[in-house]
Coordinates of C-alpha atoms in Angstrom, one line a residue:
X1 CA 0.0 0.0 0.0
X2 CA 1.5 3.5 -0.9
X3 CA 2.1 5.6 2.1
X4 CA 3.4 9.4 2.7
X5 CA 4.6 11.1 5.2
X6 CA 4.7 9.5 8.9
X7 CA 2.4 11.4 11.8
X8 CA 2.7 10.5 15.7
X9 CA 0.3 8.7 17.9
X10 CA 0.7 7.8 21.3
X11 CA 4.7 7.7 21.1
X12 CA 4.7 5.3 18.2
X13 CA 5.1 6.8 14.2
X14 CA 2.6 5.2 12.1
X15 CA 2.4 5.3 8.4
X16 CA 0.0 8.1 6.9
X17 CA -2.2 6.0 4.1
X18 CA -2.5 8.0 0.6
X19 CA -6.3 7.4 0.1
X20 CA -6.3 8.5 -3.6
X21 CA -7.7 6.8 -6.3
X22 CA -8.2 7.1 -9.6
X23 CA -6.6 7.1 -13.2
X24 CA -4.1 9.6 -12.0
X25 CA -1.8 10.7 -9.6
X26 CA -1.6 14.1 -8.0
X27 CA 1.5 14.9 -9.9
X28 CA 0.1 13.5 -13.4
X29 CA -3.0 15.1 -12.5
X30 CA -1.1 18.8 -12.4
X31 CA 0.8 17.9 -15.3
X32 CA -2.7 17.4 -17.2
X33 CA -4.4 20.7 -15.6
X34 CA -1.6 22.3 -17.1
X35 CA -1.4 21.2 -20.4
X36 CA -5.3 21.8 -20.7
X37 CA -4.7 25.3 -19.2
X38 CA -1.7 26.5 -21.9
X39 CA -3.6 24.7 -24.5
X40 CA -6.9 26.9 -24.2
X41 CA -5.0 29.9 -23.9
X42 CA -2.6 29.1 -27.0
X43 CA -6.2 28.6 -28.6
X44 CA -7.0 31.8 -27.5
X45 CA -3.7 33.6 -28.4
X46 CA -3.7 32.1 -32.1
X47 CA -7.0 33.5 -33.1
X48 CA -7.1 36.7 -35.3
X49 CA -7.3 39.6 -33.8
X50 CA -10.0 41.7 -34.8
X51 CA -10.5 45.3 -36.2
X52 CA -12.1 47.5 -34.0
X53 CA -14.1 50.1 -36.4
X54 CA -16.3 53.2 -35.0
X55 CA -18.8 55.5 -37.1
X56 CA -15.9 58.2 -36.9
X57 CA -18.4 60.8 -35.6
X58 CA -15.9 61.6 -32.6
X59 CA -13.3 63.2 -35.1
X60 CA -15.8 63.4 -37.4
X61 CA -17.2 66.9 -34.8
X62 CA -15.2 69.2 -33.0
X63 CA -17.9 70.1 -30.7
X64 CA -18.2 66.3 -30.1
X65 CA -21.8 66.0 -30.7
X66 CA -21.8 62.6 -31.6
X67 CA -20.2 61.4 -28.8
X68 CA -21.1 60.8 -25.1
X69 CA -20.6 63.1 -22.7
X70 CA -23.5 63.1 -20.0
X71 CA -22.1 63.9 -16.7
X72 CA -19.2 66.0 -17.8
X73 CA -19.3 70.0 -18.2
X74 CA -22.0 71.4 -20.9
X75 CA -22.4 74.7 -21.8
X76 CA -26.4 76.4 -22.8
X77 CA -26.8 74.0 -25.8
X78 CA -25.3 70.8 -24.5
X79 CA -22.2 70.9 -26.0
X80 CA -19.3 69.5 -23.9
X81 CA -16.5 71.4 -22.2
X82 CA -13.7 70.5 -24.3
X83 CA -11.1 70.3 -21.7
X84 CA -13.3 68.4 -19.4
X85 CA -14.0 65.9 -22.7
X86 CA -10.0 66.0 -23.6
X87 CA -9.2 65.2 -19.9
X88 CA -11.7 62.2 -20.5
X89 CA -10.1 60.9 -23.3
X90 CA -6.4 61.5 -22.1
X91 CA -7.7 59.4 -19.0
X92 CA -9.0 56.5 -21.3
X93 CA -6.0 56.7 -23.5
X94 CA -3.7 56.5 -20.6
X95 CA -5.5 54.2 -18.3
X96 CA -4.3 56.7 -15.9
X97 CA -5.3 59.8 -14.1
X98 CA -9.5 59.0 -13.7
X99 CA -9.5 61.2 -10.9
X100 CA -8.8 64.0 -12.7
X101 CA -11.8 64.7 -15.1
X102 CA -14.0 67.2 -14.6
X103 CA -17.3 66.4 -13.5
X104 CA -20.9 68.6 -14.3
X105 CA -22.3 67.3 -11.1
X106 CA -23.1 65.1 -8.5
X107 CA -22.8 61.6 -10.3
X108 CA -20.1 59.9 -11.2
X109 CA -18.7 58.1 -14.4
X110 CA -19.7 54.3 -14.2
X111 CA -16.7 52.3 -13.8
X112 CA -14.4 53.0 -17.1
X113 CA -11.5 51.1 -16.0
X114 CA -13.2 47.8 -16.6
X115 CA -12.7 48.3 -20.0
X116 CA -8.9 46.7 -18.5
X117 CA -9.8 43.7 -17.0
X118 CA -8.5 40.6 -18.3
X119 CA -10.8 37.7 -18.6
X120 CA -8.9 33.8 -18.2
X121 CA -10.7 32.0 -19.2
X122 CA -12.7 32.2 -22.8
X123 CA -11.6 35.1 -25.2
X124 CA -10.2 38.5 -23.8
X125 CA -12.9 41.6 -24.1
X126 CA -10.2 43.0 -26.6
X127 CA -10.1 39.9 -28.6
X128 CA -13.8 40.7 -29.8
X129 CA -15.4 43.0 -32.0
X130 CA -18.6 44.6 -33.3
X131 CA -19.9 46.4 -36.2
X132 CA -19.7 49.9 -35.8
X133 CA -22.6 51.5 -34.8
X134 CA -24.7 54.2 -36.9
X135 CA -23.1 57.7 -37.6
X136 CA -24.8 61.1 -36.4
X137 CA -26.0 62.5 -39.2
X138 CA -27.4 59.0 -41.1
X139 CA -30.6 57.6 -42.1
X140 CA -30.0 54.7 -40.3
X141 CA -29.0 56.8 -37.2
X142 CA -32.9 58.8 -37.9
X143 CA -34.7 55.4 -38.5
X144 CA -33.2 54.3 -34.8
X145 CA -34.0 57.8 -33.0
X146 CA -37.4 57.6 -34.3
X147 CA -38.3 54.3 -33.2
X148 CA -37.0 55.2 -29.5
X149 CA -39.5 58.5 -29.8
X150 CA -42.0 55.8 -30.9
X151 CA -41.5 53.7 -28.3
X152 CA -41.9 56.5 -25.4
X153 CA -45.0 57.7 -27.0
X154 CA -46.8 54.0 -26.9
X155 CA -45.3 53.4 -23.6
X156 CA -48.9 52.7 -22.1
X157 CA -50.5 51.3 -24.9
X158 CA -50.9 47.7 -23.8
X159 CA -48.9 45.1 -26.0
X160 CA -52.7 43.3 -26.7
X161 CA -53.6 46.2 -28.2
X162 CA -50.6 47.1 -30.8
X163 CA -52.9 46.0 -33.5
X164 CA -55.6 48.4 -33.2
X165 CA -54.2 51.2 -31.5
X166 CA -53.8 54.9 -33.3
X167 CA -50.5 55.1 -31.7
X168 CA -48.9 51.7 -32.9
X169 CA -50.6 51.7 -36.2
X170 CA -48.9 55.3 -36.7
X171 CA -45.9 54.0 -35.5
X172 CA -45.4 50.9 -37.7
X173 CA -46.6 53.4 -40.6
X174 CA -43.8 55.9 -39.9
X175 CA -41.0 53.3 -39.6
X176 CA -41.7 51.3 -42.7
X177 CA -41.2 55.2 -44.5
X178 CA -37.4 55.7 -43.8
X179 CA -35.0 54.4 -46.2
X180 CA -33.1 52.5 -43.6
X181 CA -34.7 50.9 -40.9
X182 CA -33.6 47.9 -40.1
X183 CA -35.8 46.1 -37.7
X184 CA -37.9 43.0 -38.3
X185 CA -41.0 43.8 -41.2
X186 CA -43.4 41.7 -42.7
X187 CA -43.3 41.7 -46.9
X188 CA -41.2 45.1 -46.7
X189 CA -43.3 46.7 -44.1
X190 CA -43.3 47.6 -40.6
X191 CA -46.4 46.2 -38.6
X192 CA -47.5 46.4 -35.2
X193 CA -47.0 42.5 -35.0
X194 CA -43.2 43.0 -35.9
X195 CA -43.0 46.3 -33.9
X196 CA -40.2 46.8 -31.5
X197 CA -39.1 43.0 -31.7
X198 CA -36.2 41.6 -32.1
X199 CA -34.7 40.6 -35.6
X200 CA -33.7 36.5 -34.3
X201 CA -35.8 33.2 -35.5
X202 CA -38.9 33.3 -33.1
X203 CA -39.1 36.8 -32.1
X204 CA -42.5 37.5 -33.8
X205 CA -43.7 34.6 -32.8
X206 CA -47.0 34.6 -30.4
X207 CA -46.7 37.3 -27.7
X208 CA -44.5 40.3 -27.6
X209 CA -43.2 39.2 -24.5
X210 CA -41.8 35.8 -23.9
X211 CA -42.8 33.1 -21.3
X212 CA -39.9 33.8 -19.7
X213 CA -40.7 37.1 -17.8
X214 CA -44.3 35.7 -17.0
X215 CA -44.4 32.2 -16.0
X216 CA -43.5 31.1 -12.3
X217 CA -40.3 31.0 -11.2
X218 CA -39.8 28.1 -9.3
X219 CA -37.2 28.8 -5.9
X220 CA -36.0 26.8 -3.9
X221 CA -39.1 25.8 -1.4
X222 CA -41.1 28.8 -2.4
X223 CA -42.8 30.5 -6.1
X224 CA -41.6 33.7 -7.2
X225 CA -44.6 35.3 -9.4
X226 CA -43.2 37.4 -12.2
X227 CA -45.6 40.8 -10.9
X228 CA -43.3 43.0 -10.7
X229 CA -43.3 47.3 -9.5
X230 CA -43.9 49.3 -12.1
X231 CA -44.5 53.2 -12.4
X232 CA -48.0 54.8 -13.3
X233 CA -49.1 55.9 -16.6
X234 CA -47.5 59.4 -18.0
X235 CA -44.4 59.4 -15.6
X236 CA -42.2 60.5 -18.1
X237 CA -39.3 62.5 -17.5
X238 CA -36.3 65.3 -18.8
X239 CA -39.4 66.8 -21.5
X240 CA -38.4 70.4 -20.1
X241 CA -35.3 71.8 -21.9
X242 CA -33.5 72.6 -18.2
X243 CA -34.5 69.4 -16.6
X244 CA -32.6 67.5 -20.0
X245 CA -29.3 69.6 -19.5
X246 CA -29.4 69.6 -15.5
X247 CA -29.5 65.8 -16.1
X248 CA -26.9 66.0 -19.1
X249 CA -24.5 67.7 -16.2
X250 CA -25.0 64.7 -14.3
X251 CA -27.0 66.5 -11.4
X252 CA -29.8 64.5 -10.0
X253 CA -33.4 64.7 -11.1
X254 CA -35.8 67.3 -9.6
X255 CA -38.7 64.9 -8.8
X256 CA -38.6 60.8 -8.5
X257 CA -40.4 58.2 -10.4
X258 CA -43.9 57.8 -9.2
X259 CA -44.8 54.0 -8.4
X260 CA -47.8 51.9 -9.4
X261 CA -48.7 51.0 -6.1
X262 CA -50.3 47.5 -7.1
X263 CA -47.7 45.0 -8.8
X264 CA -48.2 43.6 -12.2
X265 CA -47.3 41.4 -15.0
X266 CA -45.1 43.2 -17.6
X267 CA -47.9 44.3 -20.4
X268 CA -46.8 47.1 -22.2
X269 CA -43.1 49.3 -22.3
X270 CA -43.1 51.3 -19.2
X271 CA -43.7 47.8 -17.4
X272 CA -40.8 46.1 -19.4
X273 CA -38.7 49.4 -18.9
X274 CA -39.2 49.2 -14.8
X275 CA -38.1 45.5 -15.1
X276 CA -34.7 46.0 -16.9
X277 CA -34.6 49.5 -14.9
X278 CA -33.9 47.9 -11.1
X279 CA -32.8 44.3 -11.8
X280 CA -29.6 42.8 -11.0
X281 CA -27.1 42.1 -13.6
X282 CA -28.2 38.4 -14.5
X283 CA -31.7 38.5 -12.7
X284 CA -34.0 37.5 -15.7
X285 CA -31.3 34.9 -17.3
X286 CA -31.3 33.2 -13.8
X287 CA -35.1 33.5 -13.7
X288 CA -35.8 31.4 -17.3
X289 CA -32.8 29.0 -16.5
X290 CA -34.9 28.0 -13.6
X291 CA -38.1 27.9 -15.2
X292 CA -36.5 25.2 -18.0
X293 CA -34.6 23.6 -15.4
X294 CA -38.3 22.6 -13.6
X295 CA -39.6 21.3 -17.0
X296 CA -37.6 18.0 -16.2
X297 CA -35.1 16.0 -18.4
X298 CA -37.2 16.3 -21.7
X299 CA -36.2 19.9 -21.5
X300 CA -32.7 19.2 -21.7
X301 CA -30.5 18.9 -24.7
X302 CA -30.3 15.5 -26.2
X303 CA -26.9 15.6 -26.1
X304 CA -26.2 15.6 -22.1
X305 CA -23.9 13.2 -21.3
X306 CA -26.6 11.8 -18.7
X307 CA -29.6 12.0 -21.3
X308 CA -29.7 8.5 -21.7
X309 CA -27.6 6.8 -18.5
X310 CA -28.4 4.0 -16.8
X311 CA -26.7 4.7 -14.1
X312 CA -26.0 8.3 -13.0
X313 CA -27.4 11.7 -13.3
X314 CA -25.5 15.1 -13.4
X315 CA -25.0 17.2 -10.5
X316 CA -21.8 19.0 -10.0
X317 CA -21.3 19.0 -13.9
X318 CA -24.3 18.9 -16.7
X319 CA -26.7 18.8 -14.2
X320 CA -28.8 21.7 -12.3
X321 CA -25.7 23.7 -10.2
X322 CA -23.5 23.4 -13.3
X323 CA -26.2 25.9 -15.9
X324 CA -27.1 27.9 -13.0
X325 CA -23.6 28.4 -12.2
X326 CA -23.2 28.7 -16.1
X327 CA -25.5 32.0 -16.1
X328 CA -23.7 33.7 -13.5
X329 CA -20.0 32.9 -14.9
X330 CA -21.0 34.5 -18.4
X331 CA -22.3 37.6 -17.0
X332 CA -19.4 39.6 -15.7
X333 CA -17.2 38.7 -18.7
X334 CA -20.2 39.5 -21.0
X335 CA -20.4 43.0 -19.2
X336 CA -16.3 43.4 -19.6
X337 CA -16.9 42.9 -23.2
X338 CA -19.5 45.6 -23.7
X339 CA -17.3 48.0 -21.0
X340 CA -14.3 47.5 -23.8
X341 CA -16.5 48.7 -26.8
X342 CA -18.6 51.2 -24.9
X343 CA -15.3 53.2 -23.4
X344 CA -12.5 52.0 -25.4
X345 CA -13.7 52.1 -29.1
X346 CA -17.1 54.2 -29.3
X347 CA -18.4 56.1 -27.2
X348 CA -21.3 56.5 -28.7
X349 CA -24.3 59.3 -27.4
X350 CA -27.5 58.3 -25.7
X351 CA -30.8 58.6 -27.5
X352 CA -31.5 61.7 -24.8
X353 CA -28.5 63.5 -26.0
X354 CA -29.5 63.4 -29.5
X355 CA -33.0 64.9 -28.5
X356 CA -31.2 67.4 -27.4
X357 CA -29.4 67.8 -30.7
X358 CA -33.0 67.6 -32.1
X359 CA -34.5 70.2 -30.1
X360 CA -32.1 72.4 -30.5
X361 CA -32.3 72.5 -34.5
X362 CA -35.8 72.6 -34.3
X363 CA -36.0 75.5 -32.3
X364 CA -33.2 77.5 -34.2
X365 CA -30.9 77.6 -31.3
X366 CA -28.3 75.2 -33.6
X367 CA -27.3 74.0 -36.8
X368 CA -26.7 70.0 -36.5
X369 CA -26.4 67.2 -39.3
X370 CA -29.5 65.7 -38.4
X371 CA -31.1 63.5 -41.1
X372 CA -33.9 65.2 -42.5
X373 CA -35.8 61.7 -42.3
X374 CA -35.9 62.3 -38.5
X375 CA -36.6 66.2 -38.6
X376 CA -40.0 65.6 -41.1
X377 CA -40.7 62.2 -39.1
X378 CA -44.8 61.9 -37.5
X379 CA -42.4 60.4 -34.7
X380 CA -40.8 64.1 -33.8
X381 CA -44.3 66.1 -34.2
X382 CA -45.9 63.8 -32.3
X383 CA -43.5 64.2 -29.9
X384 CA -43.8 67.7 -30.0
X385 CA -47.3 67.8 -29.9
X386 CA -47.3 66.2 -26.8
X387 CA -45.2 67.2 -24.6
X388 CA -44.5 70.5 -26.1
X389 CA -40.7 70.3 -26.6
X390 CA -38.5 67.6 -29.4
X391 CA -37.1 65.8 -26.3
X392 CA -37.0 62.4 -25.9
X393 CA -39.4 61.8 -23.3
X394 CA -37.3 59.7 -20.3
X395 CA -39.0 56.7 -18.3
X396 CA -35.9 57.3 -15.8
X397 CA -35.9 60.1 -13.8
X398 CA -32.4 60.3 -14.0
X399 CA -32.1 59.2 -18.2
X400 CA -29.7 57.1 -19.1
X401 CA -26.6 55.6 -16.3
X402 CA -23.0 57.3 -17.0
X403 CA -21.7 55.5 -19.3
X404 CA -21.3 55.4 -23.2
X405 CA -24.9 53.3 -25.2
X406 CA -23.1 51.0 -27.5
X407 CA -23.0 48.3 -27.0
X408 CA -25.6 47.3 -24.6
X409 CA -24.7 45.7 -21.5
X410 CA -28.2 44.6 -21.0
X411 CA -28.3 43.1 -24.0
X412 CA -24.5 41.6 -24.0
X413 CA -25.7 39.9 -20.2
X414 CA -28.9 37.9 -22.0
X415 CA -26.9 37.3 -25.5
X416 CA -24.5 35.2 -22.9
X417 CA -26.9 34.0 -20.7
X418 CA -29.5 33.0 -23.4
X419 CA -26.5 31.4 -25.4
X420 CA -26.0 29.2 -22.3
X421 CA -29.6 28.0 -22.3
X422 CA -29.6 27.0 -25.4
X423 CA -26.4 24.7 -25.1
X424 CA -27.9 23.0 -22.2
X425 CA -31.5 22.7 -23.1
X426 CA -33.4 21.4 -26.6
X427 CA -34.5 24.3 -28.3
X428 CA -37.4 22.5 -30.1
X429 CA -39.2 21.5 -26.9
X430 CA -42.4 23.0 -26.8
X431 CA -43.6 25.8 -24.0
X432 CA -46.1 24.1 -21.6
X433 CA -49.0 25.8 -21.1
X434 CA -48.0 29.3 -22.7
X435 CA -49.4 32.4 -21.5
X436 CA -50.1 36.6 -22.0
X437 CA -50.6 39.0 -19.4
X438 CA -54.1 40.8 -19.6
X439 CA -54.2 44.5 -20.6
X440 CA -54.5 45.6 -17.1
X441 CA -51.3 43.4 -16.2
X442 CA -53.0 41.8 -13.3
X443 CA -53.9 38.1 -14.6
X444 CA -52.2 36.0 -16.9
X445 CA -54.3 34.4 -19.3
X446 CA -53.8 30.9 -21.7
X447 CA -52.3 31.6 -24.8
X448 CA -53.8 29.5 -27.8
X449 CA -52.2 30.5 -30.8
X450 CA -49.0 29.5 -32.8
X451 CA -46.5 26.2 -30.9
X452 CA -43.7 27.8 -28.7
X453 CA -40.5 26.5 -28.3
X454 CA -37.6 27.5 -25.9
X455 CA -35.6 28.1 -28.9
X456 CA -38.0 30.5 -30.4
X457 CA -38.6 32.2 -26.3
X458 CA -35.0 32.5 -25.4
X459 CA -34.4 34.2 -28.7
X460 CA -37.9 36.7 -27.8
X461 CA -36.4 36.5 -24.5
X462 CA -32.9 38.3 -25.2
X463 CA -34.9 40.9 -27.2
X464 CA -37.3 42.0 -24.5
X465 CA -34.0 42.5 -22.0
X466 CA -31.9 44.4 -24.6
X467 CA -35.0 46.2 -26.5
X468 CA -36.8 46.9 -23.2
X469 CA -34.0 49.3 -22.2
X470 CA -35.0 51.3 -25.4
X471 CA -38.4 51.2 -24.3
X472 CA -37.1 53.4 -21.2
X473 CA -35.5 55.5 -23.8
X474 CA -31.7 55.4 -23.0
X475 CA -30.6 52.6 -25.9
X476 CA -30.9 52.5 -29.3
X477 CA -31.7 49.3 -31.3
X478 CA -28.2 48.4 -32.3
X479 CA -27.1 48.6 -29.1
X480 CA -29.5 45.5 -28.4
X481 CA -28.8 44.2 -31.5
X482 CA -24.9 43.9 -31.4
X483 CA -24.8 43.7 -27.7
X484 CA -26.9 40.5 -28.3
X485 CA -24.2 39.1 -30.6
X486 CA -21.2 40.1 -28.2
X487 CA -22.7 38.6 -25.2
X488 CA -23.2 35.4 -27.6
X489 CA -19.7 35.3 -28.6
X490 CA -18.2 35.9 -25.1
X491 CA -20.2 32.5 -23.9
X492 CA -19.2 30.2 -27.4
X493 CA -15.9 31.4 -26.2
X494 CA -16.2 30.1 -23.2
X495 CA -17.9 26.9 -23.4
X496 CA -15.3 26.4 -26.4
X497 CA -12.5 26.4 -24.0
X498 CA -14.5 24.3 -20.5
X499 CA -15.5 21.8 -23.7
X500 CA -11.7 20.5 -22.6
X501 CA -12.5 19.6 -18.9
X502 CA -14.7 17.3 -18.9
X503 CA -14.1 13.7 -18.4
X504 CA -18.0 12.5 -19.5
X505 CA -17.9 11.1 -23.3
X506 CA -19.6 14.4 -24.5
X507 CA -19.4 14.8 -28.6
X508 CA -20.0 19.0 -27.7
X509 CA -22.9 21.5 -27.2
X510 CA -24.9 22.6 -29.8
X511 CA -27.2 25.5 -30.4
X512 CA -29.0 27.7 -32.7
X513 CA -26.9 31.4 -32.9
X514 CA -28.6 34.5 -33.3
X515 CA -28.6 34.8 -37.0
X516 CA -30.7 31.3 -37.1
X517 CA -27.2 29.5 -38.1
X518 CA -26.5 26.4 -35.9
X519 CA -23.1 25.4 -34.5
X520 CA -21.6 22.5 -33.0
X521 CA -18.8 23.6 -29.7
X522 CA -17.0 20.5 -29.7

């Protein structure tokens, strides 16, 4: 019997057994954790590293228009103190010196030196890229501010009602006009069944909001039901020309939202705006992985090593604490990937800080390369009619958090998280028992129409989280859009590079991407 070191007893030395068993020893068993290590980061190291394009809109204006700048020094119109905006960039540039910009207010930049951090295991955040987002003065850029004006103005209008109501009919009109929108339409047109969704395989399918955010969440020994705080009707905020630039200077709002004192099911935009406005980072991921995790084994992915055993089920890998622990690893790489891009490469504006750019050339104060599309849009005299001002109307008292749109880290969080799901789950199997929330967001109510499948939810799923922060007004859709593809890539990454630690006879996961191609991680 192999023995180690001796220990003493009672004046006597007795021999201290080595209890361990198995196909390797401890110092075979380093040698291999090694090799596996070196071999996922020379994997890593060998891929091509990408470009990182922007829309050129920061060089593009000297007044840096284009660019974000909330919470920094503005002066009457908005426009940035340059110093202040040069001590920003010198900062990002330098990795050095933070403490030194210039602030307008009271709040504080959120956390640009993540865009640093070094992530282990799957790629690096600098090791990805994204499409550039649109420039300032584009059509594409007007197509995208209008929908966002849209989107505030139909805030209340109850998502069972997008096919008959004024407001959604003239929204879906408006959109399908401009020469470059690029959400979802049906035979070349925007309708309010493709409104707001997502552009992924299943998105407008059934119900504008997924099962996801309104079934039961099973937890532990209790039942969490998905009613959730909300704010009334109308509490919109920042439509007064000095409320928008006190906020721009990052000073805090003059009045609070106004809550909904009874609880509801999310049934229209401001409801879906409050959810993505106060949850934590991978709250709704976690919610629908343990949702699929209570529809039993048929739910999972045929390919689960313990699909078909005879003999043992999965636990501490494939089985429940190994996807939930999944959905939590993926998020805080996920959100270094979109810090990288947001600070690092393109600092894009928020939809507010463009309605100030809007405003302003509307009322004469300024002269701004602002696609006539948007100027002539129902979208911006509707807005105007209104609430008496071209501002994008705010469901946040306090707009949009200090930090730069695109990409969006909402929308990065549920591309990983989603991407996740759908490795460990089988995106054909049907929804039980599918729902919709009433108008009144107080019941839910059976849903008979068209067969969902968790493929085809997850995908709606990822679109409500990253879309529903456009609903609020402080994202665009290409934030959601990309982020969603980021996030995705950040988890293929790292399941890619865990696919080496597993002993189980696993032939690798497979799922459906975004863009409805399917891949195999093996």
């Amino acid at each position: 019997m192999p023995v180690s070191k001796t220990s003493k007893g009672n004046g006597t030395i007795k021999p201290r057994q080595a209890c361990l068993i198995g196909p390797l020893n401890s110092c075979e068993r380093r040698r291999k954790a090694l090799r596996i290590r070196t071999t996922v980061a020379q994997l890593q190291d060998r891929l091509p590293s990408p470009d990182h394009p922007c829309n050129g809109d920061e060089s593009r204006y000297p007044n840096k228009i284009g660019s974000f700048t909330k919470g920094l020094p503005h002066n009457g119109l908005g426009e940035v103190d340059l110093n202040a905006y040069h001590a920003f960039i010198a900062a990002l540039k330098t990795g050095k010196d933070f403490e030194s910009i210039p602030l307008g207010g009271v709040v504080k930049i959120v956390n640009p030196q993540a865009s640093y951090a070094f992530d282990l295991v799957g790629p690096d955040s600098h090791h990805l890229g994204i499409a550039s987002p649109p420039a300032f003065s584009s059509s594409w850029e007007a197509s995208e501010m209008a929908e966002v004006y849209w989107q505030a103005l139909t805030r209340d209008v109850p998502f069972t009602d997008y096919d008959t109501h004024p407001l959604t009919l003239g929204a879906a009109s408006d959109l399908t006009v401009f020469s470059d929108f690029r959400g979802p339409k049906v035979n070349g047109a925007v309708t309010t069944g493709s409104l707001f969704r997502g552009d992924t395989p299943g998105d407008i399918a059934g119900p504008y909001i997924s099962q996801f955010l309104w079934k039961d969440i099973p937890f532990g020994a209790t039942t969490v039901v998905q009613r959730y705080r909300t704010t009334i009707a109308g509490d919109d905020h920042m439509t007064s020309y000095e409320e928008w630039l006190r906020i721009q200077n990052g000073s805090s709002p003059n009045a609070p939202n106004v809550h909904d004192p009874i609880s509801r099911y999310i049934r229209n935009g401001r409801d879906l705006g409050e959810y993505v406005h106060v949850d934590f980072s991978y709250q709704s991921v976690l919610s629908a992985c343990l949702i699929l995790l209570s529809y039993g084994k048929n739910a999972l992915d045929p390919a689960n090593p313990y699909f078909n055993s005879a003999t043992q089920s999965g636990f501490s890998t494939f089985g429940a604490p190994y996807v939930l622990d999944w959905v939590a690893r993926t998020a805080r790489s996920a959100l270094d990937a979109a810090w990288f891009q947001k600070f690092l490469v393109h600092r894009r504006l928020r939809p507010e800080e463009f309605g100030g750019c809007v405003h302003n050339q509307l009322t004469g104060a300024a002269n701004y390369e602002i696609n006539s599309e948007l100027l002539d849009s129902q979208a911006v005299s509707e807005t105007f009619n209104k609430f008496g001002s071209y501002l994008l109307p705010a469901a946040y008292a306090e707009g949009s958090p200090i930090h730069p749109a695109y990409p969006s880290g909402h929308a990065c969080l549920a591309g990983a998280g989603v991407t996740v799901l759908k490795a460990f789950f089988n995106e054909s199997f049907p929804i039980p028992h599918p729902v919709a929330a009433s108008s009144d967001g107080l019941s839910l109510l059976p849903y008979l129409g068209s067969l969902l499948t968790i493929g085809g939810e997850l995908n709606k799923f990822a679109a409500n989280i990253a879309l529903g922060r456009d609903a609020a007004g402080i994202h665009w859709r290409s934030d959601g859009i990309e982020g969603l593809k980021l996030g995705e890539a950040v988890a293929i990454g790292m399941l890619q590079d865990y696919k080496k630690t597993y002993h189980e006879d696993f032939c690798g996961f497979s799922l459906t991407r975004f863009d409805g191609t399917t891949i195999t991680i093996g």
